[in-house]
PDB file of C-alpha atoms in Angstrom:
ATOM      1  CA  UNK F   1       0.000   0.000   0.000  1.00  0.00           C
ATOM      2  CA  UNK F   2       1.247   3.466  -0.825  1.00  0.00           C
ATOM      3  CA  UNK F   3       2.051   6.016   1.846  1.00  0.00           C
ATOM      4  CA  UNK F   4      -1.244   7.846   2.531  1.00  0.00           C
ATOM      5  CA  UNK F   5       0.689  11.054   3.078  1.00  0.00           C
ATOM      6  CA  UNK F   6       1.868  11.014  -0.516  1.00  0.00           C
ATOM      7  CA  UNK F   7      -0.235  11.323  -3.687  1.00  0.00           C
ATOM      8  CA  UNK F   8      -0.531   8.231  -5.862  1.00  0.00           C
ATOM      9  CA  UNK F   9       0.919  10.157  -8.799  1.00  0.00           C
ATOM     10  CA  UNK F  10       2.898  13.387  -8.902  1.00  0.00           C
ATOM     11  CA  UNK F  11       1.138  16.295 -10.587  1.00  0.00           C
ATOM     12  CA  UNK F  12       2.839  17.686 -13.691  1.00  0.00           C
ATOM     13  CA  UNK F  13       4.703  20.955 -13.227  1.00  0.00           C
ATOM     14  CA  UNK F  14       1.981  22.856 -15.086  1.00  0.00           C
ATOM     15  CA  UNK F  15      -0.506  21.744 -12.413  1.00  0.00           C
ATOM     16  CA  UNK F  16       1.467  23.251  -9.528  1.00  0.00           C
ATOM     17  CA  UNK F  17      -1.169  25.980  -9.101  1.00  0.00           C
ATOM     18  CA  UNK F  18      -3.776  23.262  -8.354  1.00  0.00           C
ATOM     19  CA  UNK F  19      -1.865  21.080  -5.892  1.00  0.00           C
ATOM     20  CA  UNK F  20      -2.725  20.687  -2.246  1.00  0.00           C
ATOM     21  CA  UNK F  21       0.122  19.984   0.167  1.00  0.00           C
ATOM     22  CA  UNK F  22      -0.300  17.748   3.228  1.00  0.00           C
ATOM     23  CA  UNK F  23       0.387  19.531   6.521  1.00  0.00           C
ATOM     24  CA  UNK F  24      -0.574  16.678   8.829  1.00  0.00           C
ATOM     25  CA  UNK F  25      -2.305  13.317   8.528  1.00  0.00           C
ATOM     26  CA  UNK F  26      -4.024  11.161  11.143  1.00  0.00           C
ATOM     27  CA  UNK F  27      -5.690   7.767  11.161  1.00  0.00           C
ATOM     28  CA  UNK F  28      -9.333   7.921  12.232  1.00  0.00           C
ATOM     29  CA  UNK F  29     -10.266   4.280  11.753  1.00  0.00           C
ATOM     30  CA  UNK F  30      -8.540   1.049  10.714  1.00  0.00           C
ATOM     31  CA  UNK F  31     -10.808  -1.767   9.565  1.00  0.00           C
ATOM     32  CA  UNK F  32     -10.414  -5.195   8.001  1.00  0.00           C
ATOM     33  CA  UNK F  33      -9.141  -3.815   4.700  1.00  0.00           C
ATOM     34  CA  UNK F  34      -9.883  -0.084   4.580  1.00  0.00           C
ATOM     35  CA  UNK F  35      -8.554   2.829   6.585  1.00  0.00           C
ATOM     36  CA  UNK F  36     -10.115   6.246   7.160  1.00  0.00           C
ATOM     37  CA  UNK F  37      -7.782   9.226   7.424  1.00  0.00           C
ATOM     38  CA  UNK F  38      -8.288  12.903   8.227  1.00  0.00           C
ATOM     39  CA  UNK F  39      -5.674  15.296   6.845  1.00  0.00           C
ATOM     40  CA  UNK F  40      -5.043  18.996   6.965  1.00  0.00           C
ATOM     41  CA  UNK F  41      -3.822  20.484   3.688  1.00  0.00           C
ATOM     42  CA  UNK F  42      -2.513  23.770   2.403  1.00  0.00           C
ATOM     43  CA  UNK F  43      -4.506  25.005  -0.587  1.00  0.00           C
ATOM     44  CA  UNK F  44      -2.898  26.688  -3.613  1.00  0.00           C
ATOM     45  CA  UNK F  45      -3.851  30.124  -2.228  1.00  0.00           C
ATOM     46  CA  UNK F  46      -2.141  29.403   1.126  1.00  0.00           C
ATOM     47  CA  UNK F  47      -5.247  28.751   3.184  1.00  0.00           C
ATOM     48  CA  UNK F  48      -5.770  25.466   5.040  1.00  0.00           C
ATOM     49  CA  UNK F  49      -8.603  22.941   4.694  1.00  0.00           C
ATOM     50  CA  UNK F  50      -9.539  19.472   6.028  1.00  0.00           C
ATOM     51  CA  UNK F  51      -9.592  16.355   3.851  1.00  0.00           C
ATOM     52  CA  UNK F  52     -11.181  13.033   4.835  1.00  0.00           C
ATOM     53  CA  UNK F  53     -10.639   9.963   2.680  1.00  0.00           C
ATOM     54  CA  UNK F  54     -10.543   6.189   2.593  1.00  0.00           C
ATOM     55  CA  UNK F  55      -7.263   4.349   1.970  1.00  0.00           C
ATOM     56  CA  UNK F  56      -8.041   1.266  -0.119  1.00  0.00           C
ATOM     57  CA  UNK F  57      -5.626  -1.550  -1.112  1.00  0.00           C
ATOM     58  CA  UNK F  58      -6.754  -1.534  -4.746  1.00  0.00           C
ATOM     59  CA  UNK F  59      -8.766  -4.018  -6.765  1.00  0.00           C
ATOM     60  CA  UNK F  60      -9.171  -5.724 -10.117  1.00  0.00           C
ATOM     61  CA  UNK F  61     -12.106  -6.212 -12.475  1.00  0.00           C
ATOM     62  CA  UNK F  62     -12.290  -8.940 -15.101  1.00  0.00           C
ATOM     63  CA  UNK F  63     -14.027  -8.739 -18.486  1.00  0.00           C
ATOM     64  CA  UNK F  64     -14.220 -12.487 -19.204  1.00  0.00           C
ATOM     65  CA  UNK F  65     -15.301 -13.328 -22.753  1.00  0.00           C
ATOM     66  CA  UNK F  66     -16.866 -16.615 -23.859  1.00  0.00           C
ATOM     67  CA  UNK F  67     -16.519 -18.055 -27.397  1.00  0.00           C
ATOM     68  CA  UNK F  68     -20.105 -17.050 -28.270  1.00  0.00           C
ATOM     69  CA  UNK F  69     -19.336 -13.425 -27.432  1.00  0.00           C
ATOM     70  CA  UNK F  70     -21.198 -13.410 -24.162  1.00  0.00           C
ATOM     71  CA  UNK F  71     -19.627 -12.187 -20.949  1.00  0.00           C
ATOM     72  CA  UNK F  72     -19.296 -13.738 -17.500  1.00  0.00           C
ATOM     73  CA  UNK F  73     -21.334 -11.641 -15.088  1.00  0.00           C
ATOM     74  CA  UNK F  74     -22.342 -11.646 -11.428  1.00  0.00           C
ATOM     75  CA  UNK F  75     -25.303 -10.570  -9.333  1.00  0.00           C
ATOM     76  CA  UNK F  76     -24.305  -9.685  -5.783  1.00  0.00           C
ATOM     77  CA  UNK F  77     -26.004  -7.857  -2.924  1.00  0.00           C
ATOM     78  CA  UNK F  78     -24.022  -4.763  -1.985  1.00  0.00           C
ATOM     79  CA  UNK F  79     -24.860  -3.744   1.547  1.00  0.00           C
ATOM     80  CA  UNK F  80     -23.814  -0.036   1.428  1.00  0.00           C
ATOM     81  CA  UNK F  81     -26.381   0.689  -1.321  1.00  0.00           C
ATOM     82  CA  UNK F  82     -28.858  -2.000  -0.167  1.00  0.00           C
ATOM     83  CA  UNK F  83     -29.184  -3.373  -3.715  1.00  0.00           C
ATOM     84  CA  UNK F  84     -28.355  -6.459  -5.705  1.00  0.00           C
ATOM     85  CA  UNK F  85     -25.977  -5.242  -8.405  1.00  0.00           C
ATOM     86  CA  UNK F  86     -25.061  -6.566 -11.856  1.00  0.00           C
ATOM     87  CA  UNK F  87     -21.255  -6.541 -12.169  1.00  0.00           C
ATOM     88  CA  UNK F  88     -18.224  -7.934 -13.913  1.00  0.00           C
ATOM     89  CA  UNK F  89     -16.232 -10.229 -11.576  1.00  0.00           C
ATOM     90  CA  UNK F  90     -13.981  -8.170  -9.313  1.00  0.00           C
ATOM     91  CA  UNK F  91     -12.127  -8.234  -6.036  1.00  0.00           C
ATOM     92  CA  UNK F  92      -9.569  -6.480  -3.877  1.00  0.00           C
ATOM     93  CA  UNK F  93      -5.840  -7.051  -3.951  1.00  0.00           C
ATOM     94  CA  UNK F  94      -4.351  -9.052  -1.108  1.00  0.00           C
ATOM     95  CA  UNK F  95      -1.175  -7.699   0.503  1.00  0.00           C
ATOM     96  CA  UNK F  96       1.759  -8.101  -1.898  1.00  0.00           C
ATOM     97  CA  UNK F  97      -0.434  -9.560  -4.656  1.00  0.00           C
ATOM     98  CA  UNK F  98      -0.007  -8.493  -8.280  1.00  0.00           C
ATOM     99  CA  UNK F  99      -2.906  -7.517 -10.495  1.00  0.00           C
ATOM    100  CA  UNK F 100      -2.800 -10.557 -12.770  1.00  0.00           C
ATOM    101  CA  UNK F 101      -2.575 -12.995  -9.863  1.00  0.00           C
ATOM    102  CA  UNK F 102      -5.512 -11.275  -8.210  1.00  0.00           C
ATOM    103  CA  UNK F 103      -7.559 -11.335 -11.423  1.00  0.00           C
ATOM    104  CA  UNK F 104      -6.890 -15.047 -11.921  1.00  0.00           C
ATOM    105  CA  UNK F 105      -7.764 -15.820  -8.311  1.00  0.00           C
ATOM    106  CA  UNK F 106     -10.945 -13.762  -8.226  1.00  0.00           C
ATOM    107  CA  UNK F 107     -12.266 -15.110 -11.536  1.00  0.00           C
ATOM    108  CA  UNK F 108     -11.706 -18.699 -10.419  1.00  0.00           C
ATOM    109  CA  UNK F 109     -12.976 -18.266  -6.860  1.00  0.00           C
ATOM    110  CA  UNK F 110     -16.120 -16.331  -7.771  1.00  0.00           C
ATOM    111  CA  UNK F 111     -17.137 -17.938 -11.077  1.00  0.00           C
ATOM    112  CA  UNK F 112     -15.199 -21.200 -11.488  1.00  0.00           C
ATOM    113  CA  UNK F 113     -13.719 -20.012 -14.782  1.00  0.00           C
ATOM    114  CA  UNK F 114     -10.011 -20.112 -15.631  1.00  0.00           C
ATOM    115  CA  UNK F 115      -8.574 -18.294 -18.638  1.00  0.00           C
ATOM    116  CA  UNK F 116      -5.639 -19.174 -20.895  1.00  0.00           C
ATOM    117  CA  UNK F 117      -5.183 -15.631 -22.217  1.00  0.00           C
ATOM    118  CA  UNK F 118      -5.062 -12.378 -20.277  1.00  0.00           C
ATOM    119  CA  UNK F 119      -4.607  -8.720 -21.186  1.00  0.00           C
ATOM    120  CA  UNK F 120      -4.400  -5.681 -18.912  1.00  0.00           C
ATOM    121  CA  UNK F 121      -6.480  -2.895 -20.407  1.00  0.00           C
ATOM    122  CA  UNK F 122      -5.777  -0.075 -17.962  1.00  0.00           C
ATOM    123  CA  UNK F 123      -6.776   1.384 -14.610  1.00  0.00           C
ATOM    124  CA  UNK F 124      -9.547   3.530 -13.215  1.00  0.00           C
ATOM    125  CA  UNK F 125     -10.065   5.659 -10.124  1.00  0.00           C
ATOM    126  CA  UNK F 126     -13.734   5.011  -9.250  1.00  0.00           C
ATOM    127  CA  UNK F 127     -14.203   7.423  -6.331  1.00  0.00           C
ATOM    128  CA  UNK F 128     -11.605  10.193  -6.597  1.00  0.00           C
ATOM    129  CA  UNK F 129     -13.405  12.514  -4.183  1.00  0.00           C
ATOM    130  CA  UNK F 130     -13.001  10.353  -1.102  1.00  0.00           C
ATOM    131  CA  UNK F 131     -10.874   7.239  -1.706  1.00  0.00           C
ATOM    132  CA  UNK F 132      -7.449   6.169  -2.964  1.00  0.00           C
ATOM    133  CA  UNK F 133      -8.889   3.086  -4.681  1.00  0.00           C
ATOM    134  CA  UNK F 134      -7.450   2.079  -8.059  1.00  0.00           C
ATOM    135  CA  UNK F 135      -9.094  -0.717 -10.075  1.00  0.00           C
ATOM    136  CA  UNK F 136      -7.077  -2.574 -12.709  1.00  0.00           C
ATOM    137  CA  UNK F 137      -9.122  -3.615 -15.760  1.00  0.00           C
ATOM    138  CA  UNK F 138      -8.262  -7.100 -17.052  1.00  0.00           C
ATOM    139  CA  UNK F 139      -9.604  -8.991 -20.063  1.00  0.00           C
ATOM    140  CA  UNK F 140      -9.699 -12.791 -20.146  1.00  0.00           C
ATOM    141  CA  UNK F 141     -10.594 -15.303 -22.845  1.00  0.00           C
ATOM    142  CA  UNK F 142     -10.154 -18.961 -23.809  1.00  0.00           C
ATOM    143  CA  UNK F 143     -12.113 -19.868 -20.690  1.00  0.00           C
ATOM    144  CA  UNK F 144     -12.678 -23.245 -19.120  1.00  0.00           C
ATOM    145  CA  UNK F 145     -15.300 -23.799 -16.425  1.00  0.00           C
ATOM    146  CA  UNK F 146     -14.685 -25.678 -13.196  1.00  0.00           C
ATOM    147  CA  UNK F 147     -15.883 -25.462  -9.614  1.00  0.00           C
ATOM    148  CA  UNK F 148     -15.942 -22.079  -7.935  1.00  0.00           C
ATOM    149  CA  UNK F 149     -14.622 -21.463  -4.414  1.00  0.00           C
ATOM    150  CA  UNK F 150     -16.437 -18.576  -2.772  1.00  0.00           C
ATOM    151  CA  UNK F 151     -15.033 -16.954   0.355  1.00  0.00           C
ATOM    152  CA  UNK F 152     -16.827 -17.647   3.613  1.00  0.00           C
ATOM    153  CA  UNK F 153     -19.835 -15.348   3.843  1.00  0.00           C
ATOM    154  CA  UNK F 154     -19.792 -14.561   0.094  1.00  0.00           C
ATOM    155  CA  UNK F 155     -23.001 -15.100  -1.873  1.00  0.00           C
ATOM    156  CA  UNK F 156     -23.393 -14.311  -5.572  1.00  0.00           C
ATOM    157  CA  UNK F 157     -25.007 -15.617  -8.745  1.00  0.00           C
ATOM    158  CA  UNK F 158     -23.007 -16.148 -11.946  1.00  0.00           C
ATOM    159  CA  UNK F 159     -24.657 -15.748 -15.359  1.00  0.00           C
ATOM    160  CA  UNK F 160     -23.792 -14.738 -18.915  1.00  0.00           C
ATOM    161  CA  UNK F 161     -25.008 -11.797 -20.963  1.00  0.00           C
ATOM    162  CA  UNK F 162     -24.235 -10.060 -24.242  1.00  0.00           C
ATOM    163  CA  UNK F 163     -22.873  -6.531 -24.485  1.00  0.00           C
ATOM    164  CA  UNK F 164     -26.161  -5.461 -26.079  1.00  0.00           C
ATOM    165  CA  UNK F 165     -28.045  -6.768 -23.047  1.00  0.00           C
ATOM    166  CA  UNK F 166     -25.736  -4.913 -20.676  1.00  0.00           C
ATOM    167  CA  UNK F 167     -26.151  -1.682 -22.610  1.00  0.00           C
ATOM    168  CA  UNK F 168     -29.922  -2.028 -22.422  1.00  0.00           C
ATOM    169  CA  UNK F 169     -29.729  -2.536 -18.652  1.00  0.00           C
ATOM    170  CA  UNK F 170     -27.597   0.595 -18.305  1.00  0.00           C
ATOM    171  CA  UNK F 171     -30.137   2.559 -20.348  1.00  0.00           C
ATOM    172  CA  UNK F 172     -32.991   1.248 -18.198  1.00  0.00           C
ATOM    173  CA  UNK F 173     -31.219   1.882 -14.894  1.00  0.00           C
ATOM    174  CA  UNK F 174     -30.869  -1.811 -14.025  1.00  0.00           C
ATOM    175  CA  UNK F 175     -27.056  -1.746 -14.250  1.00  0.00           C
ATOM    176  CA  UNK F 176     -25.488   1.191 -12.428  1.00  0.00           C
ATOM    177  CA  UNK F 177     -22.110  -0.138 -11.234  1.00  0.00           C
ATOM    178  CA  UNK F 178     -19.519   2.313 -12.535  1.00  0.00           C
ATOM    179  CA  UNK F 179     -16.626  -0.144 -12.937  1.00  0.00           C
ATOM    180  CA  UNK F 180     -18.823  -2.430 -15.035  1.00  0.00           C
ATOM    181  CA  UNK F 181     -19.919   0.471 -17.223  1.00  0.00           C
ATOM    182  CA  UNK F 182     -16.270   1.440 -17.790  1.00  0.00           C
ATOM    183  CA  UNK F 183     -15.469  -2.194 -18.655  1.00  0.00           C
ATOM    184  CA  UNK F 184     -18.334  -2.191 -21.171  1.00  0.00           C
ATOM    185  CA  UNK F 185     -16.963   0.936 -22.828  1.00  0.00           C
ATOM    186  CA  UNK F 186     -13.492  -0.612 -23.071  1.00  0.00           C
ATOM    187  CA  UNK F 187     -14.950  -3.815 -24.524  1.00  0.00           C
ATOM    188  CA  UNK F 188     -16.911  -1.895 -27.170  1.00  0.00           C
ATOM    189  CA  UNK F 189     -13.760  -0.002 -28.197  1.00  0.00           C
ATOM    190  CA  UNK F 190     -11.769  -3.246 -28.315  1.00  0.00           C
ATOM    191  CA  UNK F 191     -14.339  -4.996 -30.478  1.00  0.00           C
ATOM    192  CA  UNK F 192     -14.448  -2.000 -32.810  1.00  0.00           C
ATOM    193  CA  UNK F 193     -10.666  -2.293 -33.291  1.00  0.00           C
ATOM    194  CA  UNK F 194     -10.034   1.121 -31.728  1.00  0.00           C
ATOM    195  CA  UNK F 195      -8.379   0.087 -28.457  1.00  0.00           C
ATOM    196  CA  UNK F 196      -6.151  -2.977 -29.064  1.00  0.00           C
ATOM    197  CA  UNK F 197      -5.043  -5.238 -26.218  1.00  0.00           C
ATOM    198  CA  UNK F 198      -1.709  -6.964 -25.653  1.00  0.00           C
ATOM    199  CA  UNK F 199      -2.664 -10.563 -24.937  1.00  0.00           C
ATOM    200  CA  UNK F 200      -0.420 -13.037 -23.132  1.00  0.00           C
ATOM    201  CA  UNK F 201      -0.879 -16.769 -22.619  1.00  0.00           C
ATOM    202  CA  UNK F 202      -0.847 -17.777 -18.966  1.00  0.00           C
ATOM    203  CA  UNK F 203      -0.416 -21.281 -17.561  1.00  0.00           C
TER     204      UNK F 203
END
């Protein structure tokens, strides 16, 4: 995990007039995998202001593609929003775990699928106003299905859907998960030949 007192990336020199500098940082809460911090920062005009944010270990999301073009999807109840959400498979990074290893583990544990080919598409910052979370976007194909191994206390349904179906659910407000919507956009660009991926065989 990165030092919470330091930004994840350094702002370019031309953005110096926008930067906020940390004066002090304190831990408010430390949970099972997230941490809440309260900082005091110096604004570009010299004044001071408070900042509260969640430190998150990072996560991965997997766009897993079947030979018929359909996608491996999940339905899972998300307690903070009190809704069952439609999502691509995803999960948080364990300490010291790389993105690919996490993507392979999460896909297998949650869905039972293993993939022979993987490609990292990019990253996203889903909640930049109050969390450090970064989600790596991974694509997987040449899938084989086995037995899934859910974590204790984890309950979810696995199903398949086409990109057209997902887009219709977004339009109708049935699919609102932002990481899944970003993954859909990336998939559409990939299939249109606009955003190529660098595939690698694994295992």
